[in-house]
Amino acid sequence: MPDTQRTRLLIARKVPAAVAKRAETEFHAYVTDADMDAWSVVEFCTKHALPAVLIGKKSGLQAEHIAALPPTLKIVANASAGVDHMDVAAAHARGIVVTNAPDALTECTADFTMLLVLAACRRASEYERIMRAGWGKSFGMTDMLGTRVNGKTLGIVGFGRIGRAVARRAQGFGMRVIYTDIQRAAPALENGATYYESLDAMLPHCQVLTLHVPGGGAPLMTAREFGRLPQGAIFVNAARGGLVDEDALYAALTSGQLRGAGLDVYRGEPNVDPRFATLDNVFLTPHMASATVETRDQMGFTALDNVAAVLDGASALNPV
């Protein structure tokens, strides 16, 4: 257990070794060896009168947890871009600063999005299974054909940091980029991408569609939206599983409305709808868009930078 005279931070989720070392050195942090739940976080922070905590999805603090936190707590830091696992408004009402790491995941998530695009278009899942089964059969000129990425129109829903990073990569593959968001980006940020005022208006033009908006609320993609895509479109989601009506997605994939999909996130994760695993035209990954050594370290370091700023009496670097 920590020295209560020195400990200033609870790391309530497993973090990379480099992040743990810095937290222990700089904040005399108590670093958990297994992700803590929310009530365990409350109990620990209260017992040791801590001013800071770094949480994860399992330790997501809702209103009832935040109400029970000690008055000493100044900051709840998140080492992720999303904060949909906690009640930010309840924290603000108690004067607790909430931070995230919006820049840390950008490049890796954009890289991974392109992996999903390429894998779904080029039937990577099917090819890989053929090889693992021993191959043993030559393919002719009309067999196992994918769809070319170069020259296709990519529709991006959400043109923030990640959406723009995906656009740059897609343009490198010779794709035409269109996007929709709540407002148009500045021309310099568009970098040649074409803006549509609504999702409805953009969907019929998307040969490939990718989502880059926060989760929460009703699904963004339902049977209606999938139906507005051109037949044979490719769908990619590395944002949030809750953005998609999975029954509608399954129907679109099995009816031919969608040619394929690349999915990294799911409504019931970590339990994926088993129907998707039966489909040859879906490339599946287990929510791994940010899973590189460099990015996970940066996520943790960004959270610690925010903790340091707040505990030193300065403004948070990434307030939510």
Coordinates of C-alpha atoms in Angstrom, one line a residue:
M1 CA 0.0 0.0 0.0
P2 CA 1.2 3.6 -0.6
D3 CA 2.7 6.0 1.8
T4 CA -0.2 8.3 2.5
Q5 CA 2.1 11.2 3.2
R6 CA 3.6 11.0 -0.3
T7 CA 1.1 9.4 -2.7
R8 CA -0.6 11.9 -5.0
L9 CA -2.1 9.7 -7.7
L10 CA -3.9 6.4 -8.1
I11 CA -3.4 4.6 -11.4
A12 CA -6.6 2.6 -11.5
R13 CA -5.9 0.7 -14.7
K14 CA -3.0 -1.3 -16.0
V15 CA -0.6 0.9 -17.9
P16 CA 2.7 0.3 -19.8
A17 CA 5.8 0.0 -17.8
A18 CA 7.2 3.3 -18.9
V19 CA 4.1 5.1 -17.8
A20 CA 4.0 3.3 -14.4
K21 CA 7.7 4.2 -13.8
R22 CA 7.1 7.8 -14.4
A23 CA 3.9 7.9 -12.3
E24 CA 5.8 6.3 -9.4
T25 CA 8.8 8.6 -9.7
E26 CA 6.9 11.8 -10.2
F27 CA 3.8 11.3 -8.1
H28 CA 4.7 8.4 -5.8
A29 CA 1.7 6.8 -7.4
Y30 CA 0.0 3.6 -6.4
V31 CA -0.2 1.6 -9.7
T32 CA -2.7 -1.2 -9.8
D33 CA -1.7 -4.6 -11.3
A34 CA -5.3 -5.2 -12.5
D35 CA -8.0 -2.8 -13.6
M36 CA -10.0 -1.5 -10.7
D37 CA -13.8 -1.0 -10.7
A38 CA -15.4 2.3 -9.9
W39 CA -16.3 1.6 -6.2
S40 CA -12.8 0.4 -5.5
V41 CA -11.5 3.7 -6.9
V42 CA -13.8 5.6 -4.7
E43 CA -12.8 3.6 -1.6
F44 CA -9.0 4.0 -2.4
C45 CA -9.2 7.7 -3.1
T46 CA -11.2 8.3 0.1
K47 CA -9.0 6.2 2.3
H48 CA -5.8 8.0 1.1
A49 CA -7.3 11.5 0.5
L50 CA -5.8 11.5 -3.0
P51 CA -5.9 14.6 -5.3
A52 CA -5.7 12.7 -8.6
V53 CA -6.7 9.4 -10.2
L54 CA -6.2 8.0 -13.7
I55 CA -9.1 5.7 -14.7
G56 CA -10.1 3.4 -17.5
K57 CA -13.3 1.9 -18.9
K58 CA -13.8 -0.6 -16.1
S59 CA -13.3 2.2 -13.5
G60 CA -15.6 4.6 -15.3
L61 CA -17.0 7.0 -12.7
Q62 CA -20.8 7.6 -12.9
A63 CA -22.7 10.2 -10.9
E64 CA -23.1 8.0 -7.8
H65 CA -19.4 7.3 -7.7
I66 CA -18.4 10.9 -8.2
A67 CA -20.7 12.0 -5.4
A68 CA -18.8 9.7 -3.1
L69 CA -15.3 10.9 -4.0
P70 CA -13.4 12.8 -1.3
P71 CA -13.1 16.6 -1.4
T72 CA -9.4 16.3 -1.9
L73 CA -9.8 14.9 -5.5
K74 CA -8.9 17.6 -8.0
I75 CA -8.6 15.7 -11.3
V76 CA -9.8 12.5 -13.0
A77 CA -7.4 11.8 -15.9
N78 CA -8.2 9.6 -18.8
A79 CA -5.6 8.1 -21.0
S80 CA -8.0 7.8 -24.0
A81 CA -9.7 10.2 -26.3
G82 CA -13.2 9.1 -25.4
V83 CA -14.8 9.8 -22.0
D84 CA -18.1 8.1 -22.6
H85 CA -17.3 5.7 -19.7
M86 CA -17.8 8.5 -17.1
D87 CA -20.2 11.2 -16.1
V88 CA -18.2 14.4 -17.0
A89 CA -21.0 16.8 -16.0
A90 CA -21.2 15.2 -12.5
A91 CA -17.5 15.7 -12.1
H92 CA -17.7 19.3 -13.2
A93 CA -20.5 20.0 -10.8
R94 CA -18.2 19.0 -8.0
G95 CA -15.4 21.1 -9.3
I96 CA -13.3 18.1 -10.5
V97 CA -11.2 18.6 -13.6
V98 CA -11.6 15.8 -16.3
T99 CA -9.0 15.4 -18.9
N100 CA -8.4 13.1 -21.9
A101 CA -5.7 12.4 -24.5
P102 CA -7.2 13.6 -27.8
D103 CA -4.0 13.8 -29.8
A104 CA -2.2 10.6 -28.6
L105 CA -4.4 8.2 -30.6
T106 CA -4.7 10.2 -33.8
E107 CA -2.0 8.7 -36.0
C108 CA -2.3 5.1 -34.9
T109 CA -6.1 5.1 -35.2
A110 CA -5.8 6.6 -38.7
D111 CA -3.3 4.0 -39.7
F112 CA -5.5 1.3 -38.4
T113 CA -8.5 2.7 -40.2
M114 CA -6.6 2.4 -43.5
L115 CA -5.8 -1.2 -42.5
L116 CA -9.5 -1.9 -42.1
V117 CA -10.3 -0.2 -45.4
L118 CA -7.6 -2.1 -47.3
A119 CA -8.4 -5.4 -45.6
A120 CA -12.2 -5.1 -46.3
C121 CA -11.7 -4.1 -49.9
R122 CA -9.0 -6.7 -50.7
R123 CA -10.6 -9.7 -48.8
A124 CA -7.7 -10.0 -46.4
S125 CA -9.5 -12.2 -44.0
E126 CA -10.4 -14.7 -46.7
Y127 CA -6.9 -14.8 -48.2
E128 CA -5.3 -15.3 -44.8
R129 CA -7.6 -18.2 -44.0
I130 CA -6.8 -19.8 -47.3
M131 CA -3.1 -19.7 -46.5
R132 CA -3.6 -21.0 -43.0
A133 CA -5.5 -23.9 -44.5
G134 CA -2.6 -24.8 -46.7
W135 CA -3.6 -23.1 -50.0
G136 CA -3.1 -26.0 -52.4
K137 CA -5.3 -24.6 -55.2
S138 CA -4.4 -22.1 -57.9
F139 CA -6.8 -19.2 -58.5
G140 CA -7.8 -18.1 -62.0
M141 CA -8.3 -14.6 -63.4
T142 CA -11.9 -14.4 -62.1
D143 CA -11.5 -16.0 -58.7
M144 CA -11.5 -14.3 -55.3
L145 CA -11.5 -10.7 -56.6
G146 CA -11.5 -7.8 -54.3
T147 CA -12.2 -4.2 -55.0
R148 CA -9.5 -1.6 -55.8
V149 CA -9.0 1.2 -53.2
N150 CA -7.3 3.6 -55.6
G151 CA -9.8 5.9 -57.3
K152 CA -12.7 5.1 -54.9
T153 CA -14.6 7.8 -53.0
L154 CA -14.1 7.6 -49.2
G155 CA -16.8 9.2 -47.1
I156 CA -15.7 10.3 -43.6
V157 CA -18.2 10.9 -40.9
G158 CA -16.5 13.3 -38.4
F159 CA -13.7 15.5 -39.7
G160 CA -11.8 16.0 -36.4
R161 CA -8.2 15.0 -35.7
I162 CA -8.6 11.4 -36.7
G163 CA -11.0 12.0 -39.6
R164 CA -8.5 14.5 -41.1
A165 CA -5.6 12.1 -40.5
V166 CA -7.5 9.3 -42.3
A167 CA -8.2 11.7 -45.2
R168 CA -4.5 12.4 -45.7
R169 CA -3.7 8.7 -45.8
A170 CA -6.6 8.0 -48.2
Q171 CA -5.5 10.7 -50.5
G172 CA -2.1 9.0 -50.6
F173 CA -3.9 5.9 -52.0
G174 CA -5.5 8.0 -54.7
M175 CA -8.9 8.1 -53.1
R176 CA -11.3 11.0 -53.4
V177 CA -12.3 12.2 -50.0
I178 CA -15.7 13.6 -49.0
Y179 CA -16.9 14.3 -45.4
T180 CA -19.7 15.4 -43.2
D181 CA -19.6 17.1 -39.8
I182 CA -21.6 19.5 -37.7
Q183 CA -19.8 22.3 -39.5
R184 CA -17.4 22.7 -42.4
A185 CA -13.7 22.7 -41.7
A186 CA -11.4 25.6 -42.7
P187 CA -10.1 25.2 -46.3
A188 CA -6.6 24.6 -45.1
L189 CA -7.8 21.6 -43.0
E190 CA -10.0 20.3 -45.8
N191 CA -6.9 19.8 -48.0
G192 CA -9.1 19.1 -51.0
A193 CA -11.8 17.1 -49.3
T194 CA -15.4 17.9 -50.2
Y195 CA -17.9 18.9 -47.5
Y196 CA -21.5 17.6 -47.3
E197 CA -23.9 19.3 -44.9
S198 CA -25.6 16.1 -43.9
L199 CA -24.9 12.4 -43.6
D200 CA -28.0 11.7 -45.8
A201 CA -26.6 13.9 -48.5
M202 CA -23.2 12.3 -48.4
L203 CA -24.1 8.6 -48.2
P204 CA -25.1 7.9 -51.8
H205 CA -21.6 9.1 -52.9
C206 CA -19.6 6.8 -50.6
Q207 CA -18.0 3.8 -52.1
V208 CA -16.2 3.4 -48.8
L209 CA -17.6 4.8 -45.5
T210 CA -15.7 5.3 -42.2
L211 CA -16.9 6.7 -38.9
H212 CA -14.9 9.0 -36.7
V213 CA -17.4 10.5 -34.2
P214 CA -18.0 10.0 -30.5
G215 CA -20.4 7.3 -29.2
G216 CA -23.5 7.8 -27.1
G217 CA -27.2 8.1 -28.0
A218 CA -29.1 6.3 -30.8
P219 CA -27.2 4.5 -33.5
L220 CA -26.0 6.7 -36.4
M221 CA -26.0 3.8 -38.9
T222 CA -29.4 2.0 -39.2
A223 CA -31.1 0.1 -42.0
R224 CA -32.0 3.5 -43.5
E225 CA -28.5 4.8 -43.6
F226 CA -27.0 1.5 -44.9
G227 CA -29.7 1.5 -47.6
R228 CA -28.6 5.0 -48.8
L229 CA -25.1 3.8 -49.6
P230 CA -24.4 2.6 -53.1
Q231 CA -24.8 -1.2 -53.5
G232 CA -21.5 -2.9 -52.9
A233 CA -20.1 -0.2 -50.6
I234 CA -17.5 -1.0 -47.9
F235 CA -18.2 0.0 -44.3
V236 CA -15.5 0.6 -41.7
N237 CA -15.8 1.4 -38.0
A238 CA -12.9 2.1 -35.6
A239 CA -14.8 4.6 -33.6
R240 CA -17.5 3.2 -31.3
G241 CA -19.7 0.1 -31.6
G242 CA -22.7 2.0 -30.3
L243 CA -22.8 4.1 -33.5
V244 CA -24.1 1.0 -35.4
D245 CA -27.4 -1.0 -35.4
E246 CA -25.7 -4.4 -35.7
D247 CA -28.8 -6.1 -36.9
A248 CA -29.0 -3.6 -39.8
L249 CA -25.3 -4.1 -40.5
Y250 CA -25.6 -7.9 -40.6
A251 CA -28.5 -7.6 -43.0
A252 CA -26.6 -5.2 -45.3
L253 CA -23.6 -7.6 -45.3
T254 CA -25.7 -10.7 -46.1
S255 CA -28.0 -9.1 -48.6
G256 CA -25.2 -7.7 -50.8
Q257 CA -26.0 -4.1 -50.0
L258 CA -22.5 -4.0 -48.5
R259 CA -19.7 -5.7 -50.2
G260 CA -17.7 -5.9 -47.0
A261 CA -16.8 -4.4 -43.7
G262 CA -13.8 -3.8 -41.5
L263 CA -14.8 -3.6 -37.8
D264 CA -12.7 -2.8 -34.7
V265 CA -15.5 -1.9 -32.3
Y266 CA -18.8 -3.5 -31.3
R267 CA -21.9 -2.8 -29.3
G268 CA -21.4 -5.6 -26.8
E269 CA -17.7 -5.7 -26.6
P270 CA -15.7 -7.5 -25.5
N271 CA -18.4 -9.9 -26.7
V272 CA -18.9 -9.7 -30.4
D273 CA -22.1 -10.7 -32.1
P274 CA -21.2 -14.2 -33.2
R275 CA -23.0 -13.8 -36.5
F276 CA -20.2 -11.5 -37.8
A277 CA -17.6 -14.2 -37.2
T278 CA -19.5 -16.4 -39.7
L279 CA -19.2 -13.9 -42.6
D280 CA -16.4 -14.2 -45.1
N281 CA -16.8 -10.5 -46.1
V282 CA -16.0 -9.0 -42.7
F283 CA -12.5 -8.3 -41.3
L284 CA -12.7 -8.3 -37.5
T285 CA -10.2 -6.9 -34.9
P286 CA -10.7 -6.7 -31.1
H287 CA -10.7 -2.9 -30.5
M288 CA -7.0 -2.5 -31.2
A289 CA -6.7 0.8 -33.2
S290 CA -4.4 2.4 -30.6
A291 CA -2.5 -0.7 -29.8
T292 CA 1.1 0.2 -30.4
V293 CA 3.9 0.6 -27.9
E294 CA 4.4 4.2 -28.9
T295 CA 0.8 5.2 -28.7
R296 CA -0.1 3.5 -25.5
D297 CA 3.0 5.2 -23.9
Q298 CA 1.9 8.5 -25.2
M299 CA -1.6 8.1 -24.0
G300 CA -0.3 7.4 -20.5
F301 CA 2.2 10.3 -20.6
T302 CA -0.5 12.7 -21.7
A303 CA -2.7 11.7 -18.8
L304 CA 0.3 12.3 -16.4
D305 CA 1.1 15.6 -18.0
N306 CA -2.5 16.7 -17.2
V307 CA -2.2 15.5 -13.6
A308 CA 1.1 17.4 -13.2
A309 CA -0.4 20.6 -14.5
V310 CA -3.5 20.5 -12.3
L311 CA -1.6 19.5 -9.1
D312 CA 0.9 22.3 -9.8
G313 CA -2.0 24.8 -9.9
A314 CA -2.0 25.3 -13.6
S315 CA -4.8 24.7 -16.1
A316 CA -5.2 21.2 -17.5
L317 CA -3.7 20.7 -20.9
N318 CA -6.6 18.6 -22.3
P319 CA -9.7 19.5 -20.3
V320 CA -12.9 17.9 -21.3

